[in-house]
GROMACS .gro file of C-alpha atoms in nm:
model
  499
    1UNK     CA    1  -1.812   0.384  -1.609
    2UNK     CA    2  -1.770   0.135  -1.937
    3UNK     CA    3  -1.391   0.166  -1.903
    4UNK     CA    4  -1.337   0.041  -1.565
    5UNK     CA    5  -1.596  -0.203  -1.618
    6UNK     CA    6  -1.455  -0.388  -1.901
    7UNK     CA    7  -1.096  -0.435  -1.715
    8UNK     CA    8  -1.275  -0.584  -1.398
    9UNK     CA    9  -1.419  -0.849  -1.612
   10UNK     CA   10  -1.083  -0.984  -1.709
   11UNK     CA   11  -0.979  -1.061  -1.360
   12UNK     CA   12  -0.916  -1.425  -1.374
   13UNK     CA   13  -1.101  -1.641  -1.173
   14UNK     CA   14  -1.012  -1.991  -1.006
   15UNK     CA   15  -1.183  -2.232  -0.787
   16UNK     CA   16  -1.091  -2.556  -0.530
   17UNK     CA   17  -1.240  -2.864  -0.564
   18UNK     CA   18  -1.419  -2.954  -0.271
   19UNK     CA   19  -1.288  -3.288  -0.163
   20UNK     CA   20  -1.533  -3.290   0.163
   21UNK     CA   21  -1.813  -3.525   0.097
   22UNK     CA   22  -2.169  -3.436   0.245
   23UNK     CA   23  -2.151  -3.771   0.493
   24UNK     CA   24  -1.768  -3.709   0.588
   25UNK     CA   25  -1.856  -3.329   0.655
   26UNK     CA   26  -2.117  -3.456   0.864
   27UNK     CA   27  -1.905  -3.708   1.063
   28UNK     CA   28  -1.692  -3.406   1.103
   29UNK     CA   29  -1.934  -3.199   1.271
   30UNK     CA   30  -2.003  -3.486   1.514
   31UNK     CA   31  -1.670  -3.584   1.601
   32UNK     CA   32  -1.658  -3.165   1.678
   33UNK     CA   33  -2.000  -3.208   1.874
   34UNK     CA   34  -1.790  -3.371   2.095
   35UNK     CA   35  -1.507  -3.192   2.214
   36UNK     CA   36  -1.407  -2.887   2.442
   37UNK     CA   37  -1.732  -2.752   2.654
   38UNK     CA   38  -2.009  -2.831   2.483
   39UNK     CA   39  -2.356  -2.923   2.628
   40UNK     CA   40  -2.344  -3.306   2.706
   41UNK     CA   41  -2.482  -3.502   2.448
   42UNK     CA   42  -2.491  -3.278   2.173
   43UNK     CA   43  -2.340  -3.503   1.919
   44UNK     CA   44  -2.624  -3.773   2.006
   45UNK     CA   45  -2.885  -3.545   2.012
   46UNK     CA   46  -2.807  -3.226   1.741
   47UNK     CA   47  -3.027  -3.237   1.483
   48UNK     CA   48  -2.884  -3.110   1.133
   49UNK     CA   49  -3.177  -2.948   0.958
   50UNK     CA   50  -2.930  -2.800   0.650
   51UNK     CA   51  -2.610  -2.896   0.566
   52UNK     CA   52  -2.554  -2.768   0.193
   53UNK     CA   53  -2.186  -2.694  -0.014
   54UNK     CA   54  -2.113  -2.288  -0.110
   55UNK     CA   55  -1.804  -2.156  -0.260
   56UNK     CA   56  -1.714  -1.831  -0.151
   57UNK     CA   57  -1.525  -1.598  -0.298
   58UNK     CA   58  -1.180  -1.410  -0.212
   59UNK     CA   59  -0.943  -1.180  -0.373
   60UNK     CA   60  -0.624  -1.243  -0.346
   61UNK     CA   61  -0.298  -1.087  -0.429
   62UNK     CA   62   0.036  -1.266  -0.505
   63UNK     CA   63   0.344  -1.005  -0.489
   64UNK     CA   64   0.719  -0.994  -0.510
   65UNK     CA   65   0.861  -0.810  -0.199
   66UNK     CA   66   1.178  -0.738  -0.241
   67UNK     CA   67   1.355  -0.429   0.050
   68UNK     CA   68   1.682  -0.339   0.208
   69UNK     CA   69   1.753  -0.193   0.550
   70UNK     CA   70   2.027  -0.073   0.715
   71UNK     CA   71   2.049   0.031   1.111
   72UNK     CA   72   2.147  -0.099   1.442
   73UNK     CA   73   1.987  -0.116   1.751
   74UNK     CA   74   2.088  -0.061   2.110
   75UNK     CA   75   2.065  -0.149   2.476
   76UNK     CA   76   2.297  -0.100   2.860
   77UNK     CA   77   2.475  -0.337   2.997
   78UNK     CA   78   2.424  -0.333   3.431
   79UNK     CA   79   2.710  -0.189   3.415
   80UNK     CA   80   2.603   0.117   3.203
   81UNK     CA   81   2.782   0.020   2.883
   82UNK     CA   82   2.578   0.087   2.567
   83UNK     CA   83   2.614  -0.219   2.310
   84UNK     CA   84   2.509  -0.109   2.002
   85UNK     CA   85   2.456  -0.354   1.712
   86UNK     CA   86   2.469  -0.322   1.318
   87UNK     CA   87   2.232  -0.464   1.059
   88UNK     CA   88   2.203  -0.492   0.699
   89UNK     CA   89   1.879  -0.640   0.645
   90UNK     CA   90   1.764  -0.760   0.211
   91UNK     CA   91   1.425  -0.880   0.170
   92UNK     CA   92   1.306  -1.064  -0.109
   93UNK     CA   93   1.009  -1.306  -0.054
   94UNK     CA   94   0.665  -1.373  -0.222
   95UNK     CA   95   0.384  -1.220   0.026
   96UNK     CA   96   0.062  -1.385  -0.005
   97UNK     CA   97  -0.301  -1.140   0.085
   98UNK     CA   98  -0.672  -1.188   0.038
   99UNK     CA   99  -0.969  -1.104   0.171
  100UNK     CA  100  -1.324  -1.231   0.125
  101UNK     CA  101  -1.464  -1.075  -0.173
  102UNK     CA  102  -1.850  -1.133  -0.039
  103UNK     CA  103  -2.100  -1.020   0.284
  104UNK     CA  104  -2.060  -1.279   0.545
  105UNK     CA  105  -2.280  -1.150   0.806
  106UNK     CA  106  -2.052  -0.993   1.139
  107UNK     CA  107  -1.884  -1.230   1.179
  108UNK     CA  108  -1.778  -1.434   0.866
  109UNK     CA  109  -1.489  -1.507   0.726
  110UNK     CA  110  -1.181  -1.197   0.648
  111UNK     CA  111  -0.928  -1.396   0.491
  112UNK     CA  112  -0.881  -1.740   0.301
  113UNK     CA  113  -0.769  -1.991   0.452
  114UNK     CA  114  -0.631  -2.239   0.199
  115UNK     CA  115  -0.251  -2.189   0.003
  116UNK     CA  116  -0.213  -2.149  -0.322
  117UNK     CA  117  -0.170  -2.444  -0.577
  118UNK     CA  118  -0.429  -2.705  -0.715
  119UNK     CA  119  -0.723  -2.472  -0.821
  120UNK     CA  120  -0.881  -2.508  -1.109
  121UNK     CA  121  -1.057  -2.255  -1.372
  122UNK     CA  122  -1.410  -2.095  -1.259
  123UNK     CA  123  -1.662  -2.199  -1.495
  124UNK     CA  124  -2.036  -1.957  -1.343
  125UNK     CA  125  -2.282  -2.150  -1.320
  126UNK     CA  126  -2.113  -2.489  -1.283
  127UNK     CA  127  -2.130  -2.432  -0.904
  128UNK     CA  128  -2.326  -2.331  -0.618
  129UNK     CA  129  -2.142  -1.967  -0.511
  130UNK     CA  130  -2.164  -1.668  -0.373
  131UNK     CA  131  -2.160  -1.320  -0.602
  132UNK     CA  132  -1.884  -1.132  -0.542
  133UNK     CA  133  -1.860  -0.812  -0.470
  134UNK     CA  134  -1.656  -0.429  -0.476
  135UNK     CA  135  -1.423  -0.334  -0.736
  136UNK     CA  136  -1.145  -0.505  -0.810
  137UNK     CA  137  -0.960  -0.191  -0.850
  138UNK     CA  138  -0.988  -0.098  -0.483
  139UNK     CA  139  -0.965  -0.417  -0.380
  140UNK     CA  140  -0.643  -0.413  -0.615
  141UNK     CA  141  -0.527  -0.121  -0.401
  142UNK     CA  142  -0.573  -0.301  -0.097
  143UNK     CA  143  -0.398  -0.576  -0.162
  144UNK     CA  144  -0.084  -0.356  -0.225
  145UNK     CA  145  -0.078  -0.142   0.078
  146UNK     CA  146  -0.160  -0.437   0.308
  147UNK     CA  147   0.180  -0.621   0.109
  148UNK     CA  148   0.359  -0.329   0.159
  149UNK     CA  149   0.275  -0.335   0.534
  150UNK     CA  150   0.399  -0.681   0.570
  151UNK     CA  151   0.741  -0.560   0.350
  152UNK     CA  152   0.745  -0.279   0.614
  153UNK     CA  153   0.720  -0.548   0.907
  154UNK     CA  154   0.939  -0.821   0.771
  155UNK     CA  155   1.211  -0.531   0.710
  156UNK     CA  156   1.195  -0.343   1.130
  157UNK     CA  157   1.213  -0.716   1.301
  158UNK     CA  158   1.547  -0.648   1.436
  159UNK     CA  159   1.644  -0.293   1.352
  160UNK     CA  160   1.493  -0.042   1.659
  161UNK     CA  161   1.635   0.239   1.409
  162UNK     CA  162   1.681   0.247   1.075
  163UNK     CA  163   1.933   0.455   0.907
  164UNK     CA  164   1.829   0.328   0.528
  165UNK     CA  165   1.527   0.159   0.406
  166UNK     CA  166   1.358   0.089   0.037
  167UNK     CA  167   1.150  -0.089  -0.055
  168UNK     CA  168   0.991  -0.248  -0.377
  169UNK     CA  169   0.676  -0.447  -0.505
  170UNK     CA  170   0.652  -0.640  -0.752
  171UNK     CA  171   0.312  -0.755  -0.868
  172UNK     CA  172   0.287  -1.130  -0.981
  173UNK     CA  173  -0.074  -1.268  -0.980
  174UNK     CA  174  -0.381  -1.085  -0.894
  175UNK     CA  175  -0.726  -1.279  -0.929
  176UNK     CA  176  -1.059  -1.438  -0.782
  177UNK     CA  177  -1.046  -1.728  -0.555
  178UNK     CA  178  -1.360  -1.966  -0.490
  179UNK     CA  179  -1.326  -2.154  -0.196
  180UNK     CA  180  -1.578  -2.447  -0.102
  181UNK     CA  181  -1.716  -2.457   0.267
  182UNK     CA  182  -2.007  -2.690   0.413
  183UNK     CA  183  -2.260  -2.503   0.569
  184UNK     CA  184  -2.463  -2.701   0.841
  185UNK     CA  185  -2.762  -2.542   1.064
  186UNK     CA  186  -2.851  -2.758   1.362
  187UNK     CA  187  -3.093  -2.784   1.661
  188UNK     CA  188  -3.042  -2.891   1.983
  189UNK     CA  189  -3.336  -2.844   2.257
  190UNK     CA  190  -3.525  -2.538   2.100
  191UNK     CA  191  -3.232  -2.355   1.982
  192UNK     CA  192  -3.094  -2.268   1.670
  193UNK     CA  193  -2.675  -2.305   1.529
  194UNK     CA  194  -2.478  -2.274   1.342
  195UNK     CA  195  -2.115  -2.480   1.179
  196UNK     CA  196  -1.835  -2.451   0.867
  197UNK     CA  197  -1.645  -2.679   0.784
  198UNK     CA  198  -1.377  -2.672   0.489
  199UNK     CA  199  -1.455  -2.824   0.146
  200UNK     CA  200  -1.092  -2.948   0.101
  201UNK     CA  201  -0.951  -3.023   0.429
  202UNK     CA  202  -1.257  -3.128   0.602
  203UNK     CA  203  -1.146  -2.892   0.896
  204UNK     CA  204  -1.439  -2.728   1.131
  205UNK     CA  205  -1.366  -2.349   1.074
  206UNK     CA  206  -1.585  -2.246   1.317
  207UNK     CA  207  -1.944  -2.184   1.468
  208UNK     CA  208  -2.173  -2.159   1.773
  209UNK     CA  209  -2.272  -2.428   1.976
  210UNK     CA  210  -2.506  -2.503   2.312
  211UNK     CA  211  -2.214  -2.436   2.606
  212UNK     CA  212  -2.192  -2.709   2.902
  213UNK     CA  213  -2.332  -2.495   3.201
  214UNK     CA  214  -2.141  -2.719   3.467
  215UNK     CA  215  -1.843  -2.714   3.344
  216UNK     CA  216  -1.835  -2.356   3.226
  217UNK     CA  217  -1.966  -2.261   3.589
  218UNK     CA  218  -1.674  -2.489   3.759
  219UNK     CA  219  -1.424  -2.309   3.505
  220UNK     CA  220  -1.550  -1.967   3.675
  221UNK     CA  221  -1.517  -2.096   4.008
  222UNK     CA  222  -1.193  -2.232   3.994
  223UNK     CA  223  -1.091  -1.895   3.743
  224UNK     CA  224  -1.189  -1.651   4.017
  225UNK     CA  225  -1.114  -1.873   4.316
  226UNK     CA  226  -0.759  -1.883   4.167
  227UNK     CA  227  -0.721  -1.485   4.062
  228UNK     CA  228  -0.826  -1.439   4.452
  229UNK     CA  229  -0.530  -1.627   4.538
  230UNK     CA  230  -0.325  -1.470   4.372
  231UNK     CA  231  -0.410  -1.130   4.451
  232UNK     CA  232  -0.423  -1.181   4.792
  233UNK     CA  233  -0.105  -1.367   4.852
  234UNK     CA  234   0.081  -1.056   4.599
  235UNK     CA  235  -0.086  -0.812   4.829
  236UNK     CA  236   0.074  -0.953   5.145
  237UNK     CA  237   0.418  -0.993   5.008
  238UNK     CA  238   0.452  -0.649   4.907
  239UNK     CA  239   0.367  -0.530   5.248
  240UNK     CA  240   0.576  -0.703   5.394
  241UNK     CA  241   0.876  -0.629   5.060
  242UNK     CA  242   1.215  -0.764   5.114
  243UNK     CA  243   1.526  -0.544   5.026
  244UNK     CA  244   1.539  -0.760   4.642
  245UNK     CA  245   1.412  -0.592   4.355
  246UNK     CA  246   1.370  -0.945   4.177
  247UNK     CA  247   1.124  -1.049   4.425
  248UNK     CA  248   0.901  -0.728   4.391
  249UNK     CA  249   0.916  -0.757   4.043
  250UNK     CA  250   0.717  -1.158   4.072
  251UNK     CA  251   0.473  -1.025   4.348
  252UNK     CA  252   0.356  -0.764   4.074
  253UNK     CA  253   0.317  -1.036   3.797
  254UNK     CA  254   0.188  -1.224   4.071
  255UNK     CA  255  -0.087  -0.983   4.107
  256UNK     CA  256  -0.166  -0.868   3.755
  257UNK     CA  257  -0.226  -1.221   3.691
  258UNK     CA  258  -0.453  -1.266   3.910
  259UNK     CA  259  -0.618  -0.966   3.780
  260UNK     CA  260  -0.661  -1.091   3.474
  261UNK     CA  261  -0.749  -1.483   3.573
  262UNK     CA  262  -1.066  -1.288   3.745
  263UNK     CA  263  -1.146  -1.045   3.459
  264UNK     CA  264  -1.125  -1.364   3.164
  265UNK     CA  265  -1.367  -1.575   3.457
  266UNK     CA  266  -1.687  -1.344   3.474
  267UNK     CA  267  -1.733  -1.247   3.129
  268UNK     CA  268  -1.664  -1.573   3.009
  269UNK     CA  269  -1.999  -1.693   3.271
  270UNK     CA  270  -2.233  -1.420   3.126
  271UNK     CA  271  -2.232  -1.475   2.784
  272UNK     CA  272  -2.505  -1.687   2.822
  273UNK     CA  273  -2.575  -2.006   2.709
  274UNK     CA  274  -2.384  -2.001   2.327
  275UNK     CA  275  -2.013  -2.111   2.294
  276UNK     CA  276  -1.912  -1.894   1.975
  277UNK     CA  277  -1.617  -2.187   1.836
  278UNK     CA  278  -1.295  -2.002   1.748
  279UNK     CA  279  -1.149  -2.019   1.386
  280UNK     CA  280  -1.117  -1.895   1.002
  281UNK     CA  281  -1.492  -1.850   1.046
  282UNK     CA  282  -1.783  -1.753   1.376
  283UNK     CA  283  -2.132  -1.697   1.296
  284UNK     CA  284  -2.246  -1.727   0.984
  285UNK     CA  285  -2.597  -1.769   1.067
  286UNK     CA  286  -2.652  -1.504   0.708
  287UNK     CA  287  -2.484  -1.500   0.411
  288UNK     CA  288  -2.644  -1.223   0.210
  289UNK     CA  289  -2.540  -1.193  -0.168
  290UNK     CA  290  -2.325  -0.846  -0.233
  291UNK     CA  291  -2.304  -0.658  -0.559
  292UNK     CA  292  -2.036  -0.623  -0.773
  293UNK     CA  293  -1.901  -0.225  -0.795
  294UNK     CA  294  -1.735  -0.105  -1.057
  295UNK     CA  295  -1.469   0.172  -0.967
  296UNK     CA  296  -1.637   0.493  -1.103
  297UNK     CA  297  -1.453   0.764  -1.355
  298UNK     CA  298  -1.460   1.133  -1.270
  299UNK     CA  299  -1.609   1.401  -1.417
  300UNK     CA  300  -1.248   1.506  -1.502
  301UNK     CA  301  -1.195   1.114  -1.613
  302UNK     CA  302  -1.489   1.100  -1.869
  303UNK     CA  303  -1.405   1.468  -2.014
  304UNK     CA  304  -1.042   1.309  -2.076
  305UNK     CA  305  -1.147   0.979  -2.268
  306UNK     CA  306  -1.352   1.027  -2.601
  307UNK     CA  307  -1.362   0.661  -2.629
  308UNK     CA  308  -1.265   0.360  -2.437
  309UNK     CA  309  -1.121   0.183  -2.726
  310UNK     CA  310  -0.781   0.184  -2.743
  311UNK     CA  311  -0.565   0.151  -3.059
  312UNK     CA  312  -0.195   0.107  -3.211
  313UNK     CA  313  -0.079   0.473  -3.248
  314UNK     CA  314   0.103   0.384  -3.537
  315UNK     CA  315  -0.189   0.126  -3.772
  316UNK     CA  316  -0.454   0.250  -3.577
  317UNK     CA  317  -0.534  -0.176  -3.485
  318UNK     CA  318  -0.797  -0.223  -3.225
  319UNK     CA  319  -0.629  -0.356  -2.874
  320UNK     CA  320  -0.814  -0.495  -2.555
  321UNK     CA  321  -0.784  -0.356  -2.193
  322UNK     CA  322  -0.575  -0.511  -2.022
  323UNK     CA  323  -0.570  -0.617  -1.614
  324UNK     CA  324  -0.263  -0.320  -1.496
  325UNK     CA  325   0.003  -0.256  -1.754
  326UNK     CA  326   0.169  -0.449  -2.015
  327UNK     CA  327   0.415  -0.496  -2.286
  328UNK     CA  328   0.301  -0.670  -2.639
  329UNK     CA  329   0.353  -0.659  -2.983
  330UNK     CA  330   0.075  -0.473  -3.180
  331UNK     CA  331  -0.134  -0.781  -3.433
  332UNK     CA  332  -0.078  -0.480  -3.717
  333UNK     CA  333   0.233  -0.334  -3.738
  334UNK     CA  334   0.419  -0.551  -3.487
  335UNK     CA  335   0.561  -0.251  -3.279
  336UNK     CA  336   0.592  -0.305  -2.919
  337UNK     CA  337   0.290  -0.169  -2.698
  338UNK     CA  338   0.325  -0.046  -2.381
  339UNK     CA  339  -0.080  -0.076  -2.239
  340UNK     CA  340  -0.261   0.049  -1.963
  341UNK     CA  341  -0.643   0.073  -1.930
  342UNK     CA  342  -0.644   0.385  -2.085
  343UNK     CA  343  -0.328   0.456  -2.288
  344UNK     CA  344  -0.134   0.338  -2.578
  345UNK     CA  345   0.206   0.404  -2.621
  346UNK     CA  346   0.480   0.253  -2.877
  347UNK     CA  347   0.825   0.063  -2.699
  348UNK     CA  348   1.105   0.107  -2.861
  349UNK     CA  349   1.325  -0.214  -2.897
  350UNK     CA  350   1.679  -0.387  -3.029
  351UNK     CA  351   1.739  -0.672  -3.105
  352UNK     CA  352   2.076  -0.781  -3.073
  353UNK     CA  353   2.332  -0.965  -3.274
  354UNK     CA  354   2.520  -1.278  -3.162
  355UNK     CA  355   2.877  -1.243  -3.144
  356UNK     CA  356   3.064  -1.437  -3.370
  357UNK     CA  357   3.245  -1.695  -3.105
  358UNK     CA  358   2.876  -1.721  -2.970
  359UNK     CA  359   2.748  -1.821  -3.323
  360UNK     CA  360   3.029  -2.107  -3.362
  361UNK     CA  361   3.075  -2.221  -3.068
  362UNK     CA  362   2.669  -2.291  -3.069
  363UNK     CA  363   2.642  -2.409  -3.444
  364UNK     CA  364   2.342  -2.543  -3.544
  365UNK     CA  365   2.133  -2.423  -3.243
  366UNK     CA  366   1.906  -2.133  -3.228
  367UNK     CA  367   1.859  -1.877  -2.965
  368UNK     CA  368   1.648  -1.749  -2.732
  369UNK     CA  369   1.552  -1.423  -2.754
  370UNK     CA  370   1.476  -1.301  -2.430
  371UNK     CA  371   1.350  -0.934  -2.299
  372UNK     CA  372   1.551  -0.694  -2.099
  373UNK     CA  373   1.449  -0.337  -2.013
  374UNK     CA  374   1.766  -0.184  -2.081
  375UNK     CA  375   1.762   0.176  -1.862
  376UNK     CA  376   1.984   0.482  -1.890
  377UNK     CA  377   2.032   0.602  -1.541
  378UNK     CA  378   2.241   0.829  -1.336
  379UNK     CA  379   2.299   0.678  -0.991
  380UNK     CA  380   2.447   0.983  -0.796
  381UNK     CA  381   2.568   0.901  -0.436
  382UNK     CA  382   2.615   1.224  -0.198
  383UNK     CA  383   2.658   1.004   0.087
  384UNK     CA  384   2.759   0.668   0.169
  385UNK     CA  385   2.871   0.464   0.537
  386UNK     CA  386   2.956   0.133   0.626
  387UNK     CA  387   3.070  -0.039   0.948
  388UNK     CA  388   3.386  -0.262   0.839
  389UNK     CA  389   3.399  -0.121   0.529
  390UNK     CA  390   3.683  -0.292   0.312
  391UNK     CA  391   3.844  -0.220  -0.036
  392UNK     CA  392   3.721  -0.478  -0.253
  393UNK     CA  393   3.822  -0.552  -0.615
  394UNK     CA  394   3.397  -0.491  -0.771
  395UNK     CA  395   3.299  -0.254  -0.984
  396UNK     CA  396   3.162   0.095  -0.915
  397UNK     CA  397   2.842   0.052  -1.094
  398UNK     CA  398   2.693   0.384  -0.967
  399UNK     CA  399   2.703   0.682  -1.213
  400UNK     CA  400   2.635   0.706  -1.600
  401UNK     CA  401   2.537   0.356  -1.714
  402UNK     CA  402   2.283   0.120  -1.867
  403UNK     CA  403   2.085  -0.099  -1.642
  404UNK     CA  404   1.934  -0.423  -1.741
  405UNK     CA  405   1.612  -0.568  -1.595
  406UNK     CA  406   1.506  -0.906  -1.753
  407UNK     CA  407   1.157  -0.842  -1.879
  408UNK     CA  408   1.062  -1.237  -1.930
  409UNK     CA  409   0.909  -1.505  -1.705
  410UNK     CA  410   1.230  -1.674  -1.642
  411UNK     CA  411   1.315  -1.760  -1.246
  412UNK     CA  412   1.473  -1.452  -1.046
  413UNK     CA  413   1.832  -1.677  -0.913
  414UNK     CA  414   1.900  -1.738  -1.315
  415UNK     CA  415   1.778  -1.373  -1.412
  416UNK     CA  416   1.934  -1.137  -1.153
  417UNK     CA  417   2.349  -1.298  -1.232
  418UNK     CA  418   2.233  -1.240  -1.589
  419UNK     CA  419   2.128  -0.868  -1.456
  420UNK     CA  420   2.432  -0.781  -1.296
  421UNK     CA  421   2.648  -0.930  -1.545
  422UNK     CA  422   2.495  -0.669  -1.837
  423UNK     CA  423   2.509  -0.409  -1.606
  424UNK     CA  424   2.841  -0.434  -1.538
  425UNK     CA  425   2.972  -0.467  -1.888
  426UNK     CA  426   2.703  -0.234  -2.045
  427UNK     CA  427   2.775  -0.457  -2.378
  428UNK     CA  428   2.782  -0.258  -2.717
  429UNK     CA  429   2.438  -0.403  -2.869
  430UNK     CA  430   2.485  -0.501  -3.272
  431UNK     CA  431   2.156  -0.418  -3.364
  432UNK     CA  432   1.995  -0.665  -3.634
  433UNK     CA  433   1.740  -0.567  -3.874
  434UNK     CA  434   1.501  -0.735  -3.931
  435UNK     CA  435   1.386  -1.025  -3.790
  436UNK     CA  436   1.628  -1.383  -3.701
  437UNK     CA  437   1.511  -1.725  -3.667
  438UNK     CA  438   1.485  -1.870  -3.299
  439UNK     CA  439   1.224  -1.804  -3.007
  440UNK     CA  440   1.099  -1.474  -2.857
  441UNK     CA  441   1.027  -1.455  -2.462
  442UNK     CA  442   0.683  -1.313  -2.434
  443UNK     CA  443   0.775  -0.963  -2.179
  444UNK     CA  444   0.633  -1.061  -1.814
  445UNK     CA  445   0.769  -0.767  -1.658
  446UNK     CA  446   0.630  -0.426  -1.771
  447UNK     CA  447   0.802  -0.082  -1.733
  448UNK     CA  448   0.689   0.082  -1.424
  449UNK     CA  449   0.764  -0.239  -1.258
  450UNK     CA  450   1.144  -0.338  -1.430
  451UNK     CA  451   1.230   0.082  -1.292
  452UNK     CA  452   1.167  -0.040  -0.915
  453UNK     CA  453   1.385  -0.344  -0.957
  454UNK     CA  454   1.688  -0.107  -1.120
  455UNK     CA  455   1.727   0.049  -0.804
  456UNK     CA  456   1.669  -0.266  -0.623
  457UNK     CA  457   1.951  -0.408  -0.885
  458UNK     CA  458   2.151  -0.116  -0.771
  459UNK     CA  459   2.066  -0.154  -0.377
  460UNK     CA  460   2.143  -0.538  -0.341
  461UNK     CA  461   2.460  -0.477  -0.497
  462UNK     CA  462   2.601  -0.230  -0.211
  463UNK     CA  463   2.450  -0.414   0.044
  464UNK     CA  464   2.632  -0.752  -0.046
  465UNK     CA  465   2.992  -0.597  -0.081
  466UNK     CA  466   3.204  -0.639   0.197
  467UNK     CA  467   3.107  -0.461   0.568
  468UNK     CA  468   2.773  -0.364   0.644
  469UNK     CA  469   2.581  -0.096   0.512
  470UNK     CA  470   2.469   0.167   0.738
  471UNK     CA  471   2.402   0.555   0.513
  472UNK     CA  472   2.366   0.557   0.125
  473UNK     CA  473   2.219   0.939   0.026
  474UNK     CA  474   2.168   0.952  -0.347
  475UNK     CA  475   2.017   1.094  -0.644
  476UNK     CA  476   1.828   0.822  -0.931
  477UNK     CA  477   1.738   0.938  -1.238
  478UNK     CA  478   1.593   0.747  -1.575
  479UNK     CA  479   1.717   0.937  -1.885
  480UNK     CA  480   1.591   0.648  -2.135
  481UNK     CA  481   1.432   0.304  -2.125
  482UNK     CA  482   1.393   0.099  -2.442
  483UNK     CA  483   1.380  -0.327  -2.471
  484UNK     CA  484   1.637  -0.476  -2.587
  485UNK     CA  485   1.613  -0.873  -2.759
  486UNK     CA  486   1.931  -0.994  -2.622
  487UNK     CA  487   2.014  -1.422  -2.796
  488UNK     CA  488   2.064  -1.723  -2.485
  489UNK     CA  489   2.142  -2.013  -2.623
  490UNK     CA  490   1.994  -2.315  -2.368
  491UNK     CA  491   2.224  -2.597  -2.303
  492UNK     CA  492   2.058  -2.848  -2.064
  493UNK     CA  493   1.937  -2.653  -1.784
  494UNK     CA  494   2.126  -2.379  -1.817
  495UNK     CA  495   2.198  -2.066  -2.034
  496UNK     CA  496   2.484  -1.907  -2.262
  497UNK     CA  497   2.503  -1.584  -2.364
  498UNK     CA  498   2.527  -1.470  -2.729
  499UNK     CA  499   2.643  -1.136  -2.635
   0.00000   0.00000   0.00000
């Protein structure tokens, strides 16, 4: 059990600063009391019995979604002609998934309403907060599934029939974020109600309030009357229908709108004397603490692990269990290690020597050694079809060759041209024995993520060729992988390759 529990404890925790004071929260509530169809005099006569600040925990998963989709959409003109529009979609966006990590009652908050930015490290005990519940491992899995669904929806927005679809997910951040809310319990004419105020922006997120029965009765009567008139008029027009199809369609729409008004009017009246505010949060009358549940290991997993201690396979240096997968140098022997929650593997690497031209041009300047994953792959294309395809002078990067994926924390708008350039050139790497002076960037992208980026690199390269890609079938195999540190010279805001 200790293996998964120790991994969970390493999830980064942050919180937003509360910017709304108790007095501001109270004034915000009074303003909210006077709006809408709430009971008259609520703002003057409501007695707030409790108003306290509480921090709610949320899981937040941030990932870069990448996808390539091709296909077509068809529609039929009045003349009977079928028009086909072909599409080629390229998605490369950041997606954010959040989920409340505690039990907020039957109708509590489900998602975080605040955008990333401005958080500070969370220190346990520094503020009053709900205890996060559930397994971080399972929350991360749900986040991945949700982001995959977001990518799928973004890809299929315009395309009815898809002929090619590949999607990839590059995890960026998985963390626990605490958001402040002011929770108010108040009384009005013997009734007990609840409201919730955002502790950052000062907006009412939701709650319950006594309703203005007179106003609601009027609304119900008006909606039923309007609905009845619309239903009666549409039925009369349908009985005496004319020869025009457009008029018949209008009559049917009028009938449906009348039925909808009647259906909405009566249930709203029948609900009672309590008004439920729409918003991110509703009915948070109870907040129950949850229990943190680590992911349970199966008997087979327990038998396969003699110890939860991870060690370097070469020197025996103990290494910490990471969240997910990381690639770091061993503190004992300096070799690169690919570390997961239960395995440690050696990663082979090369250190490229700057060529003579670069050293002469940048004399006196030490290079930065930027890590790249180099995959020896075989892209075997079995079928390709593109609309309006024309011959170009762009090199073909299919077949057997080495693909390069930047593994450092470099902005993608800089890294992607480097990757294309190195993949096309496939430069000969002159290895350096021993260390060299210069800055060595840490490895930010692990091997499994880089492998997905390799396939996306090829697909993106193909979609950027002239014409609209429709069909692309291929076999993709990776024969070998390693890290290559390539020298780059930094000059102001740009980088100059050293090979």
